[in-house]
Tab-separated table of C-alpha atoms in Angstrom:
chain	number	residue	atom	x	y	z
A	8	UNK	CA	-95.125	-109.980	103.048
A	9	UNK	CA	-95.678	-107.636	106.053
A	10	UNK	CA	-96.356	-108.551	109.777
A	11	UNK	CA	-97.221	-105.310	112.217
A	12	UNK	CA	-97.417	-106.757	115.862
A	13	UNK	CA	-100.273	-103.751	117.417
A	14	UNK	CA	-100.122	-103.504	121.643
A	15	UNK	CA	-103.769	-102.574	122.121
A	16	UNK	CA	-103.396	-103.114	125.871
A	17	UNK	CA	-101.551	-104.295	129.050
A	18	UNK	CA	-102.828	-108.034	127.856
A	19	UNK	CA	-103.809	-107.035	123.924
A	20	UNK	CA	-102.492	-107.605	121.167
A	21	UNK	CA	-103.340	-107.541	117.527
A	22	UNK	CA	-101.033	-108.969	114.838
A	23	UNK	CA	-101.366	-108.057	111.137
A	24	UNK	CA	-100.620	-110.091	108.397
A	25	UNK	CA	-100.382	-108.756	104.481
A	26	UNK	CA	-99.532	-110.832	101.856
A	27	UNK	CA	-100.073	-110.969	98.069
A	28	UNK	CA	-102.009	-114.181	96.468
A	29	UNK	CA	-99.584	-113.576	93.937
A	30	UNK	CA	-96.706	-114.925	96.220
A	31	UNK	CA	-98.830	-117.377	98.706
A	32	UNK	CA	-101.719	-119.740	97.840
A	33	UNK	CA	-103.635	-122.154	100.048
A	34	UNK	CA	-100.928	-124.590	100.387
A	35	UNK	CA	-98.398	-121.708	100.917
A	36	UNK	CA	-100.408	-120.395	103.799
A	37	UNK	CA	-101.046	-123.612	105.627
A	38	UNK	CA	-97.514	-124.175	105.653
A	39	UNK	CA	-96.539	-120.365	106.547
A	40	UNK	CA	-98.916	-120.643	109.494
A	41	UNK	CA	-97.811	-123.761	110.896
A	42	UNK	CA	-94.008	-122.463	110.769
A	43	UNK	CA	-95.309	-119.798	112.322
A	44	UNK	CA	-96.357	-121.008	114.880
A	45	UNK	CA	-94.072	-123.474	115.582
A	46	UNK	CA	-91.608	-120.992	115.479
A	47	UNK	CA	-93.625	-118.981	118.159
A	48	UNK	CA	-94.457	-122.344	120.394
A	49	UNK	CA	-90.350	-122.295	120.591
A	50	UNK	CA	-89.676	-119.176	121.239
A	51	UNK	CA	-92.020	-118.573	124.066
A	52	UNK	CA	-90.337	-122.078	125.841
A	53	UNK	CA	-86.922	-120.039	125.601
A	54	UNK	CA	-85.413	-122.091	122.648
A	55	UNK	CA	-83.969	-121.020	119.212
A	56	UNK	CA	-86.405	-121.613	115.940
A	57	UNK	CA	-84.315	-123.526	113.471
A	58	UNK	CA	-85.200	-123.154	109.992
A	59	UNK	CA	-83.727	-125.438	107.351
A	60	UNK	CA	-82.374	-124.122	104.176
A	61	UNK	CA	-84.761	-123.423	101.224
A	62	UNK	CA	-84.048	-125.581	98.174
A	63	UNK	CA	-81.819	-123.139	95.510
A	64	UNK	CA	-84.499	-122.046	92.711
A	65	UNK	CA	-82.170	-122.468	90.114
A	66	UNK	CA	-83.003	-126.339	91.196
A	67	UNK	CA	-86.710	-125.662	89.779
A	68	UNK	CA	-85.361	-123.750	86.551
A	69	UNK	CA	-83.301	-127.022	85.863
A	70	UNK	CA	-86.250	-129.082	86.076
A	71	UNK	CA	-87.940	-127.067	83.971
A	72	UNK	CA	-86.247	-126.406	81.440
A	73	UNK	CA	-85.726	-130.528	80.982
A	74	UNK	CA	-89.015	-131.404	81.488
A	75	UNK	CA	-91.241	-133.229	78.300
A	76	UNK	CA	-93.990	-131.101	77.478
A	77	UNK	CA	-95.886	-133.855	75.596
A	78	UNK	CA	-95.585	-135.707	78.695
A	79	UNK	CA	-97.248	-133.175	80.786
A	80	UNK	CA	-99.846	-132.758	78.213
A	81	UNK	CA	-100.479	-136.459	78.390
A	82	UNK	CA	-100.994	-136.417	82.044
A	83	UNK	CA	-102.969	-133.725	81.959
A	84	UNK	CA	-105.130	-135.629	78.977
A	85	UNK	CA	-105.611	-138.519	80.915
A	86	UNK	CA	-106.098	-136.784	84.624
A	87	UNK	CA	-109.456	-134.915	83.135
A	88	UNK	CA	-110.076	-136.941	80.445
A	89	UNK	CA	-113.574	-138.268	82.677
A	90	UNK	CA	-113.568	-134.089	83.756
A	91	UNK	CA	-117.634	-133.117	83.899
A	92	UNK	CA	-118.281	-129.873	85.049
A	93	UNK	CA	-119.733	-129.330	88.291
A	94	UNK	CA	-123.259	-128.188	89.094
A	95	UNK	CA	-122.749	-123.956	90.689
A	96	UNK	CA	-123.278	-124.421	94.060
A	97	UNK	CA	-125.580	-121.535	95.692
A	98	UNK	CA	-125.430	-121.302	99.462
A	99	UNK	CA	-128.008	-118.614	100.367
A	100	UNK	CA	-127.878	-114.778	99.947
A	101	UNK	CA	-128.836	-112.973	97.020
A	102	UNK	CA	-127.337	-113.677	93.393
A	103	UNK	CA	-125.951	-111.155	91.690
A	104	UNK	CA	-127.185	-110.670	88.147
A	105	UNK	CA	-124.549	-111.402	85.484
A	106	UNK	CA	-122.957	-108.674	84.166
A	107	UNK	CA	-123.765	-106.183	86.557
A	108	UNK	CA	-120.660	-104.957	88.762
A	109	UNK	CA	-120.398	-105.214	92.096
A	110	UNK	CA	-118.464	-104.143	94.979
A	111	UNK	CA	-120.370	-104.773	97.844
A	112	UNK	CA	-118.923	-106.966	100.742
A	113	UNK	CA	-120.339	-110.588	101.125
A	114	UNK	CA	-119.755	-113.056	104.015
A	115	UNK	CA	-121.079	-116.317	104.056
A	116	UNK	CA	-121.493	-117.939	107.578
A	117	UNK	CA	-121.256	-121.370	106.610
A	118	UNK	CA	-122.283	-122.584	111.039
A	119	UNK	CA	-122.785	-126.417	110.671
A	120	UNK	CA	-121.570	-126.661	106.787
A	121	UNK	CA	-118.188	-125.789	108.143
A	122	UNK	CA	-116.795	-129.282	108.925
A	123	UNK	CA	-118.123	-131.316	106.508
A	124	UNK	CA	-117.232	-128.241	103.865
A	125	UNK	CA	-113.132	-128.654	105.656
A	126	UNK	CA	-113.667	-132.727	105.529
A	127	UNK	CA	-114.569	-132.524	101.456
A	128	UNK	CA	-111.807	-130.167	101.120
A	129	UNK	CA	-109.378	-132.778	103.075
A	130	UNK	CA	-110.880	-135.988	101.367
A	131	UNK	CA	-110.376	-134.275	97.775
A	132	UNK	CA	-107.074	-132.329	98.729
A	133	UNK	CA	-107.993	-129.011	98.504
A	134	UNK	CA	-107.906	-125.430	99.963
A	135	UNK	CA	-110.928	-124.245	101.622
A	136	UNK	CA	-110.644	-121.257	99.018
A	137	UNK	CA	-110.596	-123.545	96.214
A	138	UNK	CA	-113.921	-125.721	97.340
């Protein structure tokens, strides 16, 4: 991760973020933010961020390595076992053929689907990204 802090002005600021998917999903990001800013909401009221220490990853190797495979198979069998595929959702703009590359930009402005897209993706506990 990288975080550039850019003065644009006497009162403007920009601050850039960079991260990899590969290290960060949805989840990860949420929770990054909200340190974040927590942190920040300290910091500016003169106090010292306190950060608790992260769990050893040898903890999560452990587990691993003495978890039952059939068992997560099992719950996995039984989690999607009523699984039906759902129906491709097309919000506007213009579909792109299959099989034809593309590299264009696309933005969706989503205006009054927004909430009730962010209350589907709370009531079925999911990213935003992942609805």
């Amino acid at each position: 991760m990288r975080s550039t802090l850019i003065r644009r002005g006497d009162e403007r600021w920009t601050f850039s973020w960079r991260f990899s998917h590969l290290l960060m999903d949805g989840w990860s990001f949420t929770l990054a933010i909200q340190d974040f800013t927590d942190h920040y909401r300290v910091l500016c009221r003169g106090g010292q961020p306190t950060v608790p220490p992260g769990r050893p990853y040898r903890d999560y190797l452990s587990w691993w390595r003495h978890r039952d495979p059939e068992e997560a198979r099992e719950f996995w069998r039984k989690e999607l076992a009523d699984y039906r595929p759902v129906e491709q959702v097309h919000l506007g703009g213009t579909e792109i053929p299959e099989g034809e590359p593309t590299h264009a930009h696309f933005e969706q402005v989503l205006g009054e689907l927004a909430p009730r897209l962010n209350a589907l993706a709370r009531t079925e506990q999911l990213t935003l990204a992942t609805l």
